[in-house]
Amino acid sequence: MILTLAIRNVWRNGRRTALTVAGIGIALALMFTSMAMQNGAWNMMITAAIQATAGHVVVQADGWQEERDPNLVLQRSTEVQQALLEAYPDAVVVRRVFLGGLLSSPTGSQAVAVQGVEPVREAELTLLDDQLVDGTWLPDDRAIVVGQRLAEILAVELGDKVVLMAQVGTEELESRLFRVRGTFRTGNDTLDAFAAFVPLAAAQELMPFDDPAHQVAVVLPSIGRGKLDTSRAAQALAGRDGLEVLSWSEALPMLEEQQRVDTQMNVYIFVLMGLIVAIGVTNTVLMSVMERIREFGVLLSIGMRPRMLAGMIVLETLVLGSVGAVVGLLLSIWPIGYLTTHGIDYGDLMANNSAGGNVPIDSVLRAHADVPQMLQLAVVGALVAVLAALYPARKATRLTPVEAMHHH
Amino acid sequence: MALVTIRDLKREYHQGDFVVQALRGVDLDLEAGSFAALMGPSGSGKSTLLNIIGGLDEPTSGSVVVDGRDLATMTPSERADMRRMRLGFVFQAYNLIPVLTAVENAEFVLVLQGVPPAERRARAREALAEVGLAGLEDRRPNQLSGGQQQRVAIARAIAPRPAIVLADEPTANLDSTTSHELIDLMRSLNRDAGVTFLFATHDQNLLDRVDRVVRLVDGHIEEDRLVGDAVAEH
Ligand SMILES: Nc1ncnc2c1ncn2[C@@H]1O[C@H](COP(=O)(O)OP(=O)(O)OP(=O)(O)O)[C@@H](O)[C@H]1O
Ligand SMILES: [Mg+2]
């Protein structure tokens, strides 16, 4: 009966209730949608970053993660790769070399960051082979693929020769001739102006080591951004010295940190929105309490306990909040559904966001709904509404019947 | 022993430096089965007296025993329990909960008492029938006339079978015909079902419809007499 009463009381002033429910619903729907978009963005950035510059598990020469010293190489890297392939049969395992150097054409030169990659295996991971504006992805040993902006700086076109000079290990500068076989445009200025890719074999020729690589990366099929146990890799490589075995979150610590900061920001924004909604709800409840004071006086007179009256008010708000939460969930279905299937094409804007590290990234951002998280937030939303009722409910418990009946 | 026994009851209200003496020494005995009217001009203390008997207000001095219990010894929550279990109330206005139907309103005190649903529904329907509202159980208050609304309030008051129903100007918002019908209804509930009523009213025309008139003037009882049949019965 009290629940029935509470539910009916909520709909007593239909317009006010509808407005409040709409307020809660819209605020929640906005939160749900922005959460889903952010989830999607992080999924995408982390997947891209993992695939392009790291892996779910990365194996590097001990200390490389800290120092990025090109002399810290894994030698006989093919053996490491084999061992990892046996440990992770489903995974793509790639070897990579990261070099700084000077790339020169007849008309100019530019400092560049060169990645030596295994053309076929890397193509399974990188988005670059699809983002080529011109040419082919590393068709032969002498091929180099450069950013479009870099090609403009060097004034080179497909088929033109360029010379890469790098210094690793020895005092001497090593240099090697390449032909531009492809240009890419990611929209990320750093990548487009300073990055170049060459076959691993060619990069290795510039380095005075035995089958060197800076990194052997294991990219698992669909593990997302969860925590990862690297012990399988460590086991597979037991007996080899001078290695570091890292999980993606260790290899890309900035990403983790940024994600944390982003989540923190979310919390602030949500608390702020929650506060605004709570103020609105408090106002609604207070109004509905004030205009019923005389009625409450009668209820208290006929023997209703003040606590029960307060309970009824809280219950009313719980009903209000729950309806608001359900409306919020319903309202968010369409936008999240649309953003999940179609996404938003951020174009250069997204690609220029270097939050995920300087890695090529899909320009279409798709939402990814985390349903348990949404439900949690919906419950929190309803509870915030209840919290907002505590003050008016407390006021009601202080009423004496006679005062209440004489209230104007 | 009388159902209500009041001795030298005083009630002062302080408004700033001002002291209003609402009751200045009231003595009253009310037997079970009474049908008594509290009359008197506005401000004479009728509501104050009813509120104190109902445990809604506390006296400044004097003693009030209701249904065998001295109100001065009771805590506010004990008084709330007594109101719920032993007393019925009808007020001038805002009696009913607008979102509940007639039968739900009539049921409300029984809900507060924790009476099981089936039983309380049956008793509320019975009470509605007693006040002549059979068939209107599912109407909301705003679908009832003012007189019908007050009948629902009476049904709610009598459904728990209270020791006494205290009514503060239950007819004040009604036209005279409807007022008389309502008083006649209370009268017949008193005669037929033995419900004890004490009600405040301004309406002199009701004089010949009650057993006893207690006239308050300026906070004390100026006249307390039996009228009509009651005189003969004595
Ligand atoms: N809560 C209060 N605070 C201050 N004064 C009060 C209070 N309640 C009643 N009074 C005063 O006490 C006196 C008696 O009031 P009461 O309401 O009992 O009169 P009444 O006979 O019921 O009048 P009416 O016929 O207008 O209802 C009045 O002078 C009134 O102003
Ligand atoms: Mg009065």
XYZ file of C-alpha atoms and ligand atoms in Angstrom:
674
model
C 0.000 0.000 0.000
C 2.755 2.455 0.915
C 4.564 1.561 -2.306
C 1.369 2.065 -4.298
C 0.918 5.360 -2.531
C 4.479 6.392 -3.297
C 4.140 5.461 -6.961
C 0.884 7.354 -7.319
C 2.270 10.341 -5.462
C 5.132 10.485 -7.937
C 2.665 10.914 -10.788
C 0.548 13.431 -8.935
C 2.182 16.361 -10.626
C 2.718 14.751 -14.010
C 4.517 17.581 -15.693
C 6.980 18.199 -12.913
C 7.691 14.502 -12.605
C 8.096 14.131 -16.355
C 10.565 17.008 -16.397
C 12.578 15.548 -13.538
C 12.573 12.076 -15.064
C 13.638 13.588 -18.365
C 16.431 15.449 -16.579
C 17.742 12.317 -14.912
C 17.254 10.298 -18.088
C 19.025 12.732 -20.370
C 21.915 13.212 -17.970
C 22.360 9.462 -17.664
C 21.986 8.908 -21.408
C 24.686 11.501 -22.005
C 26.955 9.788 -19.509
C 26.266 6.361 -21.012
C 26.950 7.595 -24.514
C 30.121 9.435 -23.615
C 31.295 6.421 -21.629
C 30.681 4.168 -24.605
C 32.497 6.540 -26.933
C 35.426 6.773 -24.606
C 35.522 3.036 -24.218
C 35.518 2.747 -27.972
C 38.268 5.341 -28.299
C 40.441 3.609 -25.777
C 39.863 0.222 -27.312
C 40.863 1.592 -30.626
C 43.885 3.534 -29.480
C 45.196 0.775 -27.339
C 44.652 -1.845 -29.980
C 46.366 0.394 -32.499
C 49.218 1.183 -30.161
C 49.662 -2.436 -29.209
C 49.726 -3.529 -32.792
C 51.933 -0.769 -34.124
C 54.600 -0.182 -31.521
C 54.285 -3.022 -29.077
C 52.380 -6.209 -28.522
C 50.383 -7.825 -25.823
C 53.683 -9.308 -24.823
C 56.954 -7.747 -25.878
C 60.435 -9.152 -25.543
C 63.329 -6.721 -25.686
C 66.939 -6.530 -24.682
C 67.153 -5.880 -20.990
C 66.996 -2.129 -20.380
C 65.721 -1.144 -23.788
C 62.351 -0.105 -22.415
C 64.048 2.430 -20.157
C 66.859 3.661 -22.325
C 65.769 3.154 -25.921
C 69.445 2.784 -26.751
C 69.660 1.375 -30.290
C 72.681 -0.635 -29.196
C 70.546 -2.675 -26.828
C 69.515 -5.361 -29.297
C 68.355 -8.936 -29.108
C 70.753 -11.040 -31.117
C 69.656 -14.172 -32.975
C 66.146 -12.736 -32.837
C 64.701 -15.407 -35.116
C 65.223 -17.954 -32.353
C 63.360 -15.760 -29.897
C 60.593 -15.373 -32.430
C 60.396 -19.142 -32.941
C 60.224 -19.822 -29.235
C 57.407 -17.285 -28.846
C 55.523 -18.684 -31.823
C 55.583 -22.097 -30.173
C 54.324 -20.594 -26.931
C 51.579 -18.595 -28.617
C 50.477 -20.555 -31.701
C 47.482 -18.271 -32.389
C 49.430 -15.049 -32.168
C 51.187 -12.931 -34.710
C 54.819 -12.619 -33.630
C 56.873 -9.903 -35.249
C 60.419 -8.685 -34.948
C 61.133 -4.957 -35.155
C 64.089 -2.637 -35.344
C 63.813 1.048 -34.368
C 66.489 3.350 -35.750
C 67.060 7.044 -35.825
C 68.792 8.303 -38.933
C 69.051 10.795 -41.680
C 67.172 10.245 -44.905
C 68.533 12.105 -47.911
C 67.384 12.712 -51.439
C 69.205 14.691 -54.121
C 67.306 17.803 -53.019
C 67.170 17.536 -49.246
C 67.510 15.550 -46.082
C 65.469 14.957 -42.980
C 65.980 13.287 -39.611
C 63.675 10.281 -39.479
C 62.497 7.479 -37.234
C 62.854 4.269 -39.180
C 61.200 0.997 -38.318
C 62.566 -2.173 -39.762
C 59.683 -4.615 -39.996
C 58.898 -8.011 -41.406
C 56.798 -6.948 -44.402
C 54.304 -9.811 -44.525
C 53.800 -10.361 -40.821
C 53.692 -6.660 -40.010
C 51.069 -6.134 -42.695
C 48.730 -8.265 -40.633
C 49.026 -5.782 -37.790
C 49.628 -2.331 -39.163
C 46.962 -0.159 -40.683
C 49.611 1.512 -42.830
C 49.473 -0.909 -45.721
C 45.848 0.161 -46.094
C 46.575 3.845 -45.634
C 49.025 4.068 -48.530
C 48.168 6.933 -50.819
C 50.523 5.608 -53.426
C 52.563 2.526 -54.175
C 52.909 -0.812 -52.376
C 53.778 -1.977 -48.860
C 57.464 -2.985 -48.864
C 57.499 -5.168 -51.999
C 61.255 -5.896 -51.895
C 64.455 -5.640 -49.867
C 65.323 -2.187 -51.107
C 61.909 -0.691 -50.592
C 61.177 2.145 -48.221
C 57.717 3.445 -47.359
C 57.593 7.027 -46.139
C 55.031 9.502 -44.952
C 53.502 11.751 -47.561
C 54.783 14.877 -45.872
C 58.272 13.387 -45.698
C 58.127 12.643 -49.410
C 57.238 16.276 -50.047
C 60.097 17.527 -47.856
C 62.549 15.335 -49.710
C 60.822 16.050 -53.019
C 60.744 12.385 -53.936
C 58.194 10.299 -55.782
C 57.631 6.603 -56.195
C 60.701 4.938 -57.599
C 63.096 7.690 -56.514
C 66.242 6.828 -54.627
C 66.937 7.878 -51.078
C 69.853 7.151 -48.802
C 69.419 6.249 -45.155
C 72.310 6.935 -42.813
C 72.299 5.503 -39.314
C 74.817 4.844 -36.614
C 74.455 1.771 -34.487
C 77.150 0.016 -32.524
C 80.232 1.187 -34.333
C 81.796 4.576 -34.659
C 81.072 4.546 -38.315
C 77.962 5.814 -40.001
C 76.399 3.098 -42.068
C 74.414 4.040 -45.101
C 72.210 2.213 -47.485
C 70.270 3.000 -50.624
C 66.486 2.550 -50.818
C 63.815 3.223 -53.377
C 60.572 4.880 -52.370
C 57.889 2.284 -53.046
C 55.016 3.731 -51.111
C 53.761 6.813 -49.323
C 51.203 6.903 -46.576
C 49.026 9.511 -44.988
C 47.761 8.887 -41.484
C 46.749 12.437 -40.613
C 49.153 12.258 -37.699
C 51.727 14.944 -38.493
C 54.553 13.283 -36.622
C 54.088 10.034 -38.486
C 53.540 11.686 -41.847
C 56.648 13.880 -41.617
C 59.138 11.748 -39.730
C 58.344 8.054 -40.077
C 59.703 5.577 -42.551
C 59.459 1.815 -42.844
C 61.954 -0.575 -44.345
C 62.187 -4.366 -44.463
C 63.766 -5.821 -41.339
C 66.513 -7.508 -43.338
C 67.602 -4.191 -44.802
C 67.620 -2.485 -41.429
C 69.660 -5.315 -39.976
C 72.360 -4.688 -42.589
C 72.965 -1.296 -40.989
C 73.629 -2.934 -37.639
C 76.808 -4.815 -36.711
C 75.010 -7.582 -34.832
C 73.931 -11.180 -35.382
C 70.294 -11.179 -36.611
C 69.377 -8.238 -34.390
C 65.978 -6.862 -33.350
C 64.992 -4.313 -30.750
C 61.718 -5.946 -30.059
C 59.914 -9.204 -30.623
C 56.217 -8.545 -30.152
C 53.441 -11.046 -29.610
C 50.032 -9.761 -30.726
C 47.220 -12.006 -29.598
C 43.924 -12.299 -31.382
C 41.336 -10.190 -29.549
C 42.407 -9.842 -25.991
C 41.437 -6.203 -25.835
C 42.915 -4.122 -23.105
C 42.706 -6.473 -20.193
C 45.534 -7.372 -17.869
C 47.871 -9.953 -19.158
C 49.927 -12.735 -17.753
C 53.358 -12.864 -19.365
C 54.574 -15.968 -17.627
C 54.063 -18.172 -20.689
C 56.492 -16.012 -22.635
C 58.940 -15.941 -19.783
C 58.830 -19.723 -19.615
C 59.355 -20.139 -23.336
C 62.423 -17.949 -23.128
C 63.842 -19.432 -19.954
C 67.595 -19.860 -20.178
C 68.129 -16.837 -22.399
C 69.858 -13.980 -20.634
C 69.630 -10.280 -21.154
C 65.947 -10.139 -22.006
C 63.051 -8.184 -20.639
C 59.555 -9.598 -21.015
C 56.843 -6.994 -20.664
C 53.084 -6.903 -20.965
C 51.455 -4.218 -23.078
C 50.698 -2.054 -20.101
C 54.332 -2.134 -19.060
C 55.517 -1.531 -22.593
C 53.099 1.370 -23.054
C 53.002 2.887 -19.567
C 51.874 6.245 -20.871
C 48.737 4.692 -22.253
C 47.807 3.205 -18.928
C 48.490 6.486 -17.243
C 46.454 8.440 -19.755
C 43.624 6.019 -19.463
C 43.704 6.485 -15.719
C 43.720 10.265 -16.070
C 40.845 10.072 -18.543
C 38.822 7.874 -16.213
C 39.541 10.311 -13.426
C 38.269 13.161 -15.573
C 35.142 11.151 -16.231
C 34.588 10.710 -12.541
C 34.803 14.468 -11.986
C 32.431 15.211 -14.826
C 29.985 12.551 -13.669
C 30.092 13.768 -10.093
C 29.370 17.261 -11.361
C 26.455 16.052 -13.482
C 25.220 13.935 -10.585
C 25.290 17.006 -8.386
C 23.290 19.038 -10.870
C 20.745 16.258 -11.202
C 20.623 15.869 -7.422
C 19.895 19.560 -6.984
C 17.064 19.275 -9.493
C 15.655 16.215 -7.759
C 15.948 17.811 -4.319
C 14.059 20.791 -5.639
C 11.294 18.610 -7.063
C 10.973 16.558 -3.896
C 11.079 19.623 -1.684
C 8.318 21.231 -3.720
C 6.176 18.133 -3.572
C 6.757 17.863 0.183
C 5.988 21.516 0.856
C 2.695 21.463 -0.972
C 1.569 18.380 0.956
C 2.484 19.520 4.461
C -1.157 19.873 5.563
C -1.900 16.427 4.198
C 1.105 15.106 6.111
C -0.324 16.768 9.211
C -3.476 14.691 8.848
C -1.450 11.527 8.236
C 0.634 12.161 11.359
C -2.535 12.932 13.320
C -4.153 9.644 12.447
C -1.106 7.823 13.707
C 1.403 7.510 10.880
C 4.905 7.455 12.319
C 7.222 10.259 11.177
C 9.745 7.635 10.042
C 7.171 6.020 7.848
C 6.349 9.373 6.335
C 10.041 9.964 5.654
C 10.266 6.456 4.235
C 7.396 7.213 1.909
C 9.141 10.342 0.648
C 12.383 8.438 0.078
C 10.446 5.675 -1.653
C 8.807 8.233 -3.919
C 12.206 9.522 -4.897
C 13.501 6.019 -5.444
C 10.617 5.468 -7.841
C 11.426 8.756 -9.540
C 15.126 7.897 -9.763
C 14.492 4.367 -11.020
C 12.162 5.565 -13.740
C 14.791 8.165 -14.623
C 17.487 5.488 -14.771
C 15.379 3.275 -17.028
C 14.595 6.246 -19.249
C 18.322 6.996 -19.358
C 19.086 3.451 -20.460
C 16.346 3.533 -23.087
C 17.408 6.947 -24.352
C 20.989 5.783 -24.769
C 20.142 2.701 -26.818
C 19.727 4.552 -30.069
C 22.798 6.829 -29.940
C 25.052 4.055 -28.664
C 23.654 1.644 -31.218
C 24.244 4.141 -33.986
C 27.726 5.015 -32.798
C 28.629 1.363 -32.420
C 27.643 0.401 -35.949
C 28.415 3.627 -37.813
C 30.829 5.454 -35.562
C 32.010 8.997 -36.082
C 34.575 9.848 -38.724
C 36.969 12.093 -36.910
C 39.293 12.246 -39.874
C 42.482 14.137 -39.156
C 41.219 15.320 -35.804
C 41.290 11.856 -34.342
C 44.519 10.853 -36.014
C 46.228 13.949 -34.686
C 45.320 13.078 -31.170
C 48.564 11.578 -30.027
C 47.035 10.162 -26.833
C 47.596 6.663 -28.129
C 51.181 7.357 -29.013
C 52.250 8.186 -32.519
C 50.654 5.254 -34.223
C 48.456 5.010 -37.242
C 44.875 4.820 -36.183
C 41.525 4.291 -37.836
C 39.796 7.634 -38.287
C 36.344 6.201 -37.588
C 35.662 6.092 -33.875
C 33.106 3.514 -32.807
C 31.360 3.337 -29.481
C 31.749 0.304 -27.307
C 29.116 -0.106 -24.600
C 30.168 -1.597 -21.305
C 26.759 -2.843 -20.170
C 27.622 -3.851 -16.586
C 29.246 -0.469 -16.091
C 26.126 1.246 -17.466
C 23.848 -0.695 -15.140
C 26.105 0.188 -12.239
C 25.894 3.841 -13.132
C 22.107 3.602 -13.514
C 21.846 2.209 -10.010
C 24.140 4.945 -8.738
C 21.916 7.472 -10.508
C 18.825 6.155 -8.739
C 20.688 6.212 -5.425
C 21.813 9.788 -5.988
C 18.134 10.649 -6.365
C 17.422 8.953 -3.052
C 20.260 10.882 -1.449
C 18.645 14.034 -2.743
C 15.443 13.093 -0.906
C 17.084 12.770 2.484
C 16.953 16.454 3.290
C 13.252 16.898 2.443
C 12.449 13.613 4.205
C 14.287 14.775 7.295
C 12.311 17.987 7.219
C 9.115 15.970 7.144
C 10.078 13.939 10.209
C 10.439 17.148 12.199
C 6.846 18.150 11.589
C 4.387 18.071 14.428
C 0.854 17.239 13.317
C -0.685 20.491 14.561
C 1.967 22.704 12.997
C 1.711 20.804 9.778
C -2.048 21.175 9.602
C -1.758 24.919 10.103
C 0.921 25.251 7.474
C 0.168 27.734 4.707
C -14.878 5.591 34.784
C -15.313 8.186 32.076
C -13.655 7.682 28.707
C -12.155 11.169 28.891
C -11.397 12.870 32.185
C -9.974 16.388 32.190
C -9.034 18.352 35.298
C -8.007 22.008 35.486
C -6.569 21.955 32.004
C -4.605 25.030 30.991
C -2.879 25.763 27.738
C -0.861 28.875 27.065
C 0.750 29.809 23.805
C 3.695 32.138 23.797
C 4.050 34.424 20.862
C 7.064 36.556 21.505
C 6.289 38.567 24.667
C 2.637 37.798 24.185
C 0.928 34.990 26.103
C -2.313 33.621 24.697
C -4.363 31.681 27.208
C -6.183 29.282 24.947
C -7.549 27.177 27.813
C -7.856 28.624 31.300
C -8.824 25.700 33.529
C -11.137 23.226 31.865
C -12.846 20.325 33.650
C -14.671 17.791 31.546
C -15.854 14.207 31.791
C -17.010 12.366 28.718
C -18.652 8.945 28.928
C -18.264 6.232 26.336
C -21.221 6.401 23.951
C -21.489 10.190 24.116
C -22.451 12.391 21.214
C -21.188 15.762 22.300
C -20.672 19.086 20.558
C -18.003 21.609 21.462
C -19.349 25.002 20.615
C -18.113 28.513 21.053
C -16.886 31.495 19.125
C -13.776 31.518 17.053
C -10.671 31.484 19.199
C -12.474 30.115 22.232
C -10.202 27.058 22.408
C -12.223 24.279 20.765
C -9.427 23.054 18.512
C -6.921 23.346 21.317
C -9.056 21.156 23.552
C -9.643 18.539 20.846
C -5.942 18.491 19.972
C -4.957 17.938 23.574
C -7.468 15.120 24.022
C -6.110 13.599 20.810
C -2.527 13.803 22.071
C -1.610 16.190 19.248
C -0.848 19.045 21.585
C 0.376 19.150 25.169
C -1.193 21.038 28.051
C 0.651 23.672 30.025
C -0.863 22.237 33.196
C -3.692 20.016 34.363
C -4.413 16.396 33.749
C -5.936 14.571 30.818
C -6.822 10.890 30.990
C -8.044 9.296 27.784
C -9.131 5.687 27.542
C -7.600 5.007 30.948
C -4.231 6.530 30.186
C -2.765 9.726 31.592
C -1.411 11.567 28.541
C 1.190 13.393 30.625
C 3.011 10.098 31.245
C 3.190 9.180 27.581
C 5.963 9.850 25.079
C 5.125 11.412 21.715
C 5.465 8.069 19.994
C 3.224 6.373 22.562
C 0.681 9.067 21.879
C 1.030 8.393 18.137
C 0.425 4.710 18.842
C -2.658 5.588 20.863
C -3.998 7.800 18.088
C -3.492 5.046 15.564
C -4.988 2.267 17.689
C -7.662 3.949 19.816
C -8.704 7.296 18.340
C -10.417 8.438 15.182
C -9.909 11.870 13.640
C -11.914 13.920 11.209
C -10.698 17.365 10.268
C -12.135 20.286 8.458
C -10.080 19.808 5.300
C -7.247 17.854 3.685
C -8.515 14.702 5.307
C -8.040 12.411 2.358
C -5.052 11.366 0.331
C -5.927 12.567 -3.174
C -4.173 9.712 -4.989
C -5.964 6.982 -3.063
C -9.501 5.792 -3.814
C -12.311 6.044 -1.287
C -11.840 2.484 -0.095
C -8.048 2.887 0.086
C -8.470 6.039 2.152
C -10.943 4.280 4.430
C -8.413 1.483 4.766
C -5.470 3.710 5.589
C -5.476 3.570 9.383
C -5.895 -0.206 9.210
C -2.804 -0.279 6.973
C -0.918 1.687 9.603
C -2.175 -0.755 12.223
C -0.791 -3.666 10.208
C -4.134 -5.382 9.635
C -3.790 -8.044 6.896
C -4.882 -6.824 3.434
C -7.969 -8.972 2.917
C -9.379 -8.191 6.334
C -8.710 -4.482 6.165
C -10.243 -4.202 2.718
C -13.391 -5.913 3.954
C -13.583 -3.660 6.996
C -13.033 -0.543 4.911
C -15.836 -1.540 2.522
C -18.081 -2.169 5.485
C -17.269 1.242 6.919
C -17.944 2.900 3.572
C -21.284 1.143 3.444
C -22.041 2.398 6.951
C -21.452 5.993 5.862
C -23.655 5.438 2.807
C -20.981 5.286 0.157
C -21.450 1.697 -1.035
C -20.733 1.663 -4.776
C -18.335 4.601 -4.669
C -15.396 2.634 -3.319
C -13.164 3.207 -6.315
C -13.702 6.935 -6.697
C -10.860 9.257 -6.026
C -11.530 12.174 -3.638
C -11.735 14.652 -6.509
C -14.569 12.571 -7.981
C -16.579 12.942 -4.770
C -18.570 15.888 -3.411
C -17.390 17.690 -0.287
C -19.970 15.877 1.829
C -18.969 12.517 0.379
C -15.315 13.272 1.078
C -16.118 13.956 4.727
C -18.062 10.682 4.828
C -14.950 8.884 3.607
C -13.005 10.606 6.390
C -15.598 9.352 8.880
C -15.377 5.863 7.409
C -11.604 5.961 7.865
C -12.075 7.104 11.460
C -14.601 4.397 12.382
C -13.158 1.478 10.424
C -10.646 0.627 13.210
C -13.448 0.761 15.824
C -11.854 3.522 17.938
C -12.782 4.389 21.498
C -13.683 7.896 20.391
C -13.847 9.950 17.201
C -12.602 13.525 17.556
C -13.897 15.782 14.811
C -12.774 19.395 14.448
C -15.385 21.301 12.486
C -16.082 18.451 10.087
C -18.917 20.412 8.488
C -17.233 23.809 8.208
C -16.745 23.532 4.466
C -20.199 22.132 3.732
C -23.516 23.814 2.991
C -26.143 23.541 5.714
C -28.142 20.692 4.178
C -25.029 18.608 3.688
C -23.832 19.551 7.172
C -27.016 18.305 8.699
C -26.848 15.090 6.739
C -23.321 14.538 7.966
C -24.241 15.185 11.589
C -27.251 12.875 11.198
C -24.924 10.218 9.873
C -22.618 10.624 12.873
C -25.648 10.550 15.127
C -26.841 7.255 13.680
C -23.369 5.744 13.894
C -23.439 6.792 17.532
C -26.855 5.267 18.158
C -26.527 2.139 16.066
C -22.854 1.274 16.316
C -22.110 2.941 19.633
C -19.352 5.172 18.286
C -18.414 7.941 20.715
C -18.155 11.371 19.089
C -16.780 14.656 20.306
C -16.859 17.325 17.654
C -16.324 21.042 17.435
C -18.723 23.191 15.477
C -19.884 26.750 15.019
C -23.305 25.758 13.815
C -26.050 26.667 16.288
C -28.589 24.746 14.202
C -27.041 21.506 15.309
C -28.085 22.060 18.900
C -31.159 19.865 18.679
C -29.236 17.006 17.077
C -26.761 16.309 19.890
C -26.946 14.871 23.414
C -24.675 17.341 25.035
C -23.369 20.783 24.327
C -20.160 22.049 25.854
C -19.866 25.755 25.240
C -16.401 27.258 25.471
C -15.879 30.969 25.797
C -12.466 32.496 26.031
C -10.789 29.321 27.185
C -13.184 28.088 29.800
C -16.421 26.179 29.841
C -19.340 28.551 30.138
C -22.072 26.005 29.670
C -22.194 22.222 29.740
C -25.644 20.733 29.390
C -27.525 17.764 28.132
C -30.103 18.422 25.435
C -32.977 16.674 23.661
C -33.612 13.016 24.454
C -30.564 12.870 26.664
C -32.239 15.115 29.213
C -35.195 12.787 29.399
C -32.999 9.721 29.665
C -31.253 11.167 32.655
N -0.148 27.096 17.877
C -0.659 28.236 18.414
N 0.180 29.249 18.682
C -0.299 30.397 19.213
N -1.571 30.605 19.501
C -2.439 29.621 19.239
C -2.027 28.395 18.684
N -3.107 27.603 18.541
C -4.149 28.337 18.986
N -3.742 29.519 19.394
C -4.603 30.568 19.987
O -5.349 29.980 21.003
C -6.675 30.449 21.018
C -7.639 29.288 20.819
O -7.480 28.781 19.518
P -8.325 27.573 18.941
O -7.782 27.254 17.618
O -8.328 26.481 19.950
O -9.753 28.208 18.817
P -11.064 27.614 18.149
O -12.090 27.694 19.139
O -10.746 26.306 17.555
O -11.328 28.674 17.005
P -11.960 28.429 15.574
O -13.402 28.356 15.799
O -11.569 29.670 14.828
O -11.353 27.201 15.028
C -6.755 31.428 19.859
O -6.607 32.732 20.403
C -5.607 31.089 18.999
O -5.131 32.228 18.336
Mg -10.728 25.518 15.615
